[in-house]
CSV table of C-alpha atoms in Angstrom, one decimal:
chain,number,residue,atom,x,y,z
W,1,MET,CA,193.7,75.2,203.8
W,2,LYS,CA,195.2,77.0,206.8
W,3,ASN,CA,196.6,80.5,206.0
W,4,LEU,CA,200.0,81.5,207.3
W,5,LYS,CA,198.6,83.3,210.3
W,6,GLU,CA,196.7,80.2,211.4
W,7,TYR,CA,199.7,77.9,210.6
W,8,ILE,CA,202.2,80.0,212.7
W,9,LYS,CA,199.7,80.5,215.5
W,10,GLU,CA,199.8,76.8,216.3
W,11,SER,CA,203.5,77.0,217.0
W,12,ILE,CA,203.4,80.1,219.2
W,13,LEU,CA,202.3,80.3,222.8
W,14,GLY,CA,199.9,83.0,223.9
W,15,ASP,CA,197.4,85.2,222.0
W,16,TRP,CA,198.1,85.8,218.3
W,17,ASN,CA,197.2,89.4,218.8
W,18,ASP,CA,200.2,89.8,221.1
W,19,VAL,CA,202.6,88.4,218.5
W,20,ASN,CA,204.9,90.9,216.8
W,21,ALA,CA,206.6,90.6,213.4
W,22,ASP,CA,209.9,89.5,214.9
W,23,GLU,CA,208.2,86.3,216.2
W,24,ILE,CA,207.2,85.4,212.7
W,25,THR,CA,210.5,83.7,212.0
W,26,LYS,CA,212.1,82.6,208.8
W,27,SER,CA,211.9,79.0,210.0
W,28,SER,CA,208.1,79.3,210.5
W,29,ILE,CA,207.6,80.7,207.0
W,30,LYS,CA,209.9,78.1,205.5
W,31,GLU,CA,207.8,75.4,207.2
W,32,TYR,CA,204.6,76.9,205.8
W,33,ILE,CA,206.2,77.2,202.3
W,34,SER,CA,207.3,73.5,202.3
W,35,SER,CA,203.7,72.4,203.2
W,36,ASN,CA,202.0,74.5,200.5
W,37,TYR,CA,204.3,74.9,197.5
W,38,MET,CA,206.6,72.7,195.5
W,39,ILE,CA,209.8,74.6,194.7
W,40,HIS,CA,212.5,72.9,192.6
W,41,GLY,CA,216.1,73.9,193.0
W,42,GLY,CA,215.8,75.7,196.3
W,43,TYR,CA,215.1,79.4,197.1
W,44,ASP,CA,216.3,82.4,199.1
W,45,LEU,CA,214.1,84.1,201.7
W,46,LEU,CA,214.8,87.8,202.1
W,47,PHE,CA,213.2,90.6,204.2
W,48,ASP,CA,212.7,93.9,202.4
W,49,GLY,CA,211.5,95.8,205.5
W,50,THR,CA,207.8,95.0,204.9
W,51,TYR,CA,207.6,91.5,203.4
W,52,TYR,CA,209.6,88.4,203.2
W,53,ILE,CA,210.5,87.9,199.5
W,54,VAL,CA,210.9,84.4,198.0
W,55,ASN,CA,213.4,84.2,195.1
W,56,THR,CA,213.7,80.7,193.6
W,57,ARG,CA,216.3,79.0,191.6
W,58,GLY,CA,213.8,76.8,189.8
W,59,SER,CA,210.1,76.2,189.2
W,60,VAL,CA,207.2,76.7,191.6
W,61,SER,CA,203.8,75.0,191.7
W,62,LEU,CA,201.0,75.5,194.2
W,63,ASN,CA,199.0,72.7,195.7
W,64,ARG,CA,195.4,72.6,194.5
W,65,ARG,CA,193.8,72.7,197.9
W,66,ASN,CA,191.3,75.4,198.8
W,67,ARG,CA,193.0,78.8,198.9
W,68,SER,CA,192.0,82.4,198.4
W,69,THR,CA,195.4,83.9,197.6
W,70,ILE,CA,198.7,83.0,195.9
W,71,THR,CA,200.5,83.7,199.2
W,72,ASP,CA,199.7,85.2,202.6
W,73,ASN,CA,200.3,88.8,203.5
W,74,VAL,CA,203.6,88.0,205.2
W,75,PHE,CA,205.6,87.0,202.1
W,76,LYS,CA,205.6,87.4,198.3
W,77,PHE,CA,207.3,85.7,195.4
W,78,GLY,CA,210.0,87.9,193.8
W,79,VAL,CA,212.0,86.3,190.9
W,80,VAL,CA,211.2,82.7,189.9
W,81,ASN,CA,213.9,81.3,187.7
W,82,GLY,CA,211.7,78.6,186.2
W,83,ASP,CA,207.9,78.0,185.7
W,84,PHE,CA,205.2,79.3,188.0
W,85,ASP,CA,202.1,77.2,188.0
W,86,CYS,CA,199.0,78.2,190.0
W,87,SER,CA,196.6,76.5,187.6
W,88,ALA,CA,193.3,74.9,188.8
W,89,CYS,CA,193.4,76.9,192.1
W,90,ASP,CA,189.7,77.6,191.6
W,91,THR,CA,189.1,79.8,194.6
W,92,ILE,CA,191.8,82.5,194.1
W,93,THR,CA,190.4,85.8,192.9
W,94,SER,CA,193.6,87.7,192.0
W,95,LEU,CA,197.3,87.0,191.4
W,96,GLU,CA,198.6,89.2,194.2
W,97,GLY,CA,201.7,87.7,195.7
W,98,ALA,CA,202.8,86.1,192.4
W,99,PRO,CA,206.3,86.7,191.1
W,100,VAL,CA,207.5,90.0,189.6
W,101,LYS,CA,209.5,88.1,187.0
W,102,VAL,CA,209.3,84.5,185.7
W,103,GLY,CA,212.2,82.9,183.9
W,104,ASP,CA,210.1,80.4,182.0
W,105,ASN,CA,206.3,79.9,181.8
W,106,PHE,CA,203.4,81.3,183.9
W,107,ASN,CA,200.2,79.3,184.1
W,108,CYS,CA,197.0,80.4,185.9
W,109,SER,CA,194.6,78.5,183.7
W,110,LYS,CA,191.4,77.0,185.1
W,111,CYS,CA,191.3,79.4,188.0
W,112,THR,CA,187.5,79.7,187.7
W,113,SER,CA,187.1,82.4,190.4
W,114,LEU,CA,189.9,84.6,189.1
W,115,LYS,CA,188.4,88.1,188.5
W,116,SER,CA,191.6,90.1,188.0
W,117,LEU,CA,195.2,89.6,186.8
W,118,LYS,CA,196.4,92.1,189.5
W,119,GLY,CA,199.7,90.9,190.8
W,120,CYS,CA,200.7,89.1,187.6
W,121,PRO,CA,204.4,89.2,186.6
W,122,GLU,CA,205.3,92.1,184.4
W,123,GLU,CA,207.9,90.1,182.5
W,124,ILE,CA,207.6,86.4,181.4
W,125,ASN,CA,210.5,84.8,179.5
W,126,GLY,CA,208.3,81.9,178.4
W,127,ASN,CA,204.6,81.3,177.7
W,128,PHE,CA,201.7,82.9,179.5
W,129,ARG,CA,198.4,81.0,180.0
W,130,CYS,CA,195.2,82.2,181.6
W,131,THR,CA,192.8,79.9,179.7
W,132,ASN,CA,189.5,78.8,181.0
W,133,CYS,CA,189.3,81.6,183.6
W,134,LYS,CA,185.5,81.9,183.4
W,135,SER,CA,185.3,85.0,185.8
W,136,LEU,CA,188.0,87.1,184.1
W,137,THR,CA,186.6,90.1,182.3
W,138,SER,CA,189.7,91.8,181.0
W,139,LEU,CA,193.5,91.6,180.6
W,140,LYS,CA,194.2,94.6,182.8
W,141,TYR,CA,197.2,94.1,185.1
W,142,GLY,CA,198.5,91.3,182.9
W,143,PRO,CA,202.1,91.0,181.7
W,144,SER,CA,203.5,93.7,179.5
W,145,TRP,CA,206.2,91.5,178.0
W,146,VAL,CA,205.9,87.8,177.0
W,147,LYS,CA,208.8,86.2,175.2
W,148,GLY,CA,206.8,83.2,174.2
W,149,SER,CA,203.1,82.7,173.3
W,150,PHE,CA,200.1,84.3,175.0
W,151,LYS,CA,196.8,82.4,175.5
W,152,CYS,CA,193.6,83.7,177.1
W,153,SER,CA,191.4,81.2,175.3
W,154,HIS,CA,188.0,80.0,176.6
W,155,CYS,CA,187.7,83.0,179.0
W,156,ASP,CA,184.0,83.5,178.5
W,157,SER,CA,183.7,86.9,180.2
W,158,ILE,CA,186.6,88.7,178.5
W,159,LYS,CA,185.1,91.6,176.5
W,160,THR,CA,188.2,93.4,175.3
W,161,LEU,CA,191.9,92.9,174.5
W,162,LYS,CA,192.8,96.6,175.2
W,163,ASP,CA,195.2,95.7,178.0
W,164,CYS,CA,197.0,92.9,176.2
W,165,PRO,CA,200.8,92.8,176.5
W,166,LYS,CA,202.9,95.3,174.6
W,167,PHE,CA,205.1,92.5,173.3
W,168,VAL,CA,204.3,88.8,172.5
W,169,GLY,CA,207.2,86.9,170.9
W,170,SER,CA,205.1,84.0,169.4
W,171,ASP,CA,201.5,82.9,169.0
W,172,PHE,CA,198.5,84.9,170.4
W,173,SER,CA,195.2,83.0,171.1
W,174,CYS,CA,191.9,84.4,172.3
W,175,GLU,CA,190.0,81.4,170.9
W,176,SER,CA,186.5,80.8,172.2
W,177,CYS,CA,186.3,84.1,174.2
W,178,LYS,CA,182.5,84.2,173.8
W,179,SER,CA,182.0,87.8,175.0
W,180,LEU,CA,184.7,89.3,172.8
W,181,THR,CA,183.3,91.8,170.2
W,182,SER,CA,186.5,93.4,168.9
W,183,LEU,CA,190.3,92.8,168.5
W,184,GLU,CA,191.0,96.4,169.7
W,185,GLY,CA,194.4,96.3,171.5
W,186,LEU,CA,196.2,94.0,169.1
W,187,ASP,CA,197.1,96.9,166.9
W,188,LYS,CA,199.1,98.3,169.9
W,189,LEU,CA,201.5,95.3,170.0
W,190,ASP,CA,205.1,96.3,169.6
W,191,ARG,CA,205.7,97.3,165.9
W,192,SER,CA,202.0,96.3,165.4
W,193,THR,CA,203.3,92.8,164.9
W,194,CYS,CA,202.2,89.3,165.9
W,195,TRP,CA,205.3,87.1,165.7
W,196,GLY,CA,203.3,83.8,165.4
W,197,THR,CA,199.8,82.6,164.6
W,198,LEU,CA,196.8,84.7,165.7
W,199,ASN,CA,193.8,82.6,166.7
W,200,CYS,CA,190.4,84.1,167.4
W,201,ARG,CA,188.4,81.2,166.2
W,202,ASP,CA,184.9,80.6,167.7
W,203,CYS,CA,184.5,84.0,169.3
W,204,LYS,CA,180.7,84.1,168.9
W,205,LYS,CA,180.3,87.8,169.3
W,206,LEU,CA,183.4,89.0,167.4
W,207,GLN,CA,182.3,91.3,164.6
W,208,ASP,CA,185.2,93.9,164.4
W,209,ILE,CA,188.7,92.8,163.3
W,210,SER,CA,189.7,96.2,162.1
W,211,HIS,CA,192.4,96.4,164.8
W,212,LEU,CA,194.5,93.5,163.5
W,213,PRO,CA,198.2,94.0,163.8
W,214,LYS,CA,199.8,95.3,160.6
W,215,THR,CA,201.9,92.1,160.3
W,216,ILE,CA,201.3,88.5,161.3
W,217,TYR,CA,204.2,86.1,161.0
W,218,GLY,CA,202.0,83.0,161.1
W,219,ASP,CA,198.4,82.0,160.3
W,220,PHE,CA,195.3,84.1,161.0
W,221,ILE,CA,192.4,81.9,162.2
W,222,CYS,CA,189.0,83.6,162.6
W,223,SER,CA,186.4,81.0,161.7
W,224,SER,CA,183.1,80.5,163.5
W,225,CYS,CA,182.8,84.1,164.5
W,226,LYS,CA,179.8,86.4,164.3
W,227,GLY,CA,181.3,88.7,161.6
W,228,GLU,CA,181.4,87.4,158.0
W,229,PHE,CA,184.9,88.4,156.9
W,230,THR,CA,186.5,87.8,153.5
W,231,LYS,CA,190.1,86.9,152.7
W,232,GLU,CA,190.3,90.1,150.6
W,233,TYR,CA,189.2,92.3,153.5
W,234,VAL,CA,191.6,90.6,155.9
W,235,GLU,CA,194.5,91.3,153.4
W,236,THR,CA,193.7,95.0,153.5
W,237,LEU,CA,194.2,95.1,157.2
W,238,SER,CA,197.3,92.9,157.7
W,239,SER,CA,200.3,91.4,155.9
W,240,ILE,CA,200.0,87.7,156.8
W,241,THR,CA,202.8,85.2,156.0
W,242,GLY,CA,200.8,82.1,156.8
W,243,LYS,CA,197.3,80.9,155.9
W,244,ILE,CA,194.0,82.8,156.4
W,245,GLN,CA,191.3,80.7,157.9
W,246,ILE,CA,187.9,82.4,158.0
């Protein structure tokens, strides 16, 4: 896939090195956006003195063609009033250029080269998904506030949950994170509470659940893990309104 520099270069006479920022016009950027992103409901393109900022009135999805970044260095997404889907973009290595705030769901699942959540929105008013990101080693730079559910399942290289969000309004799943050894970080959730089901099933190296949130308003699923936990032990750690599956 052509990056923005290459794309605009084709429409400009002369040497790219002689092109100044004023010649990178709104119309050139809009043409690039229409070729590489699907935006529902329209958008506004604003210049903040350094970057063009794209604020949308609806959802955004990226095409799945070969790309290394969410956007190019000339523009960034600001507020997306809908879903943001960059899933299955298997060559991106970080989320830089992604929106600051998402009105609904954020999905970066199956980005197999993603090594960092840097650039991730801080606030998500729906669900967050980063499942099957095989190169992701931690949740650092991830969202701090998720109104819906949070899923980082099947991320084979994640070793810690220390940088999980401060607030998750529904289910939390780290199922099949095969390098995870501890649930440290979950006790730091707002009010030490999981507001839905907590699923850490099939975490083959998990042997420490002492950092469970104090309250779980759903089920606790922790079967097929390395540690051998009893229902009685789990009940000393957390008040669970649903079923305990171990």
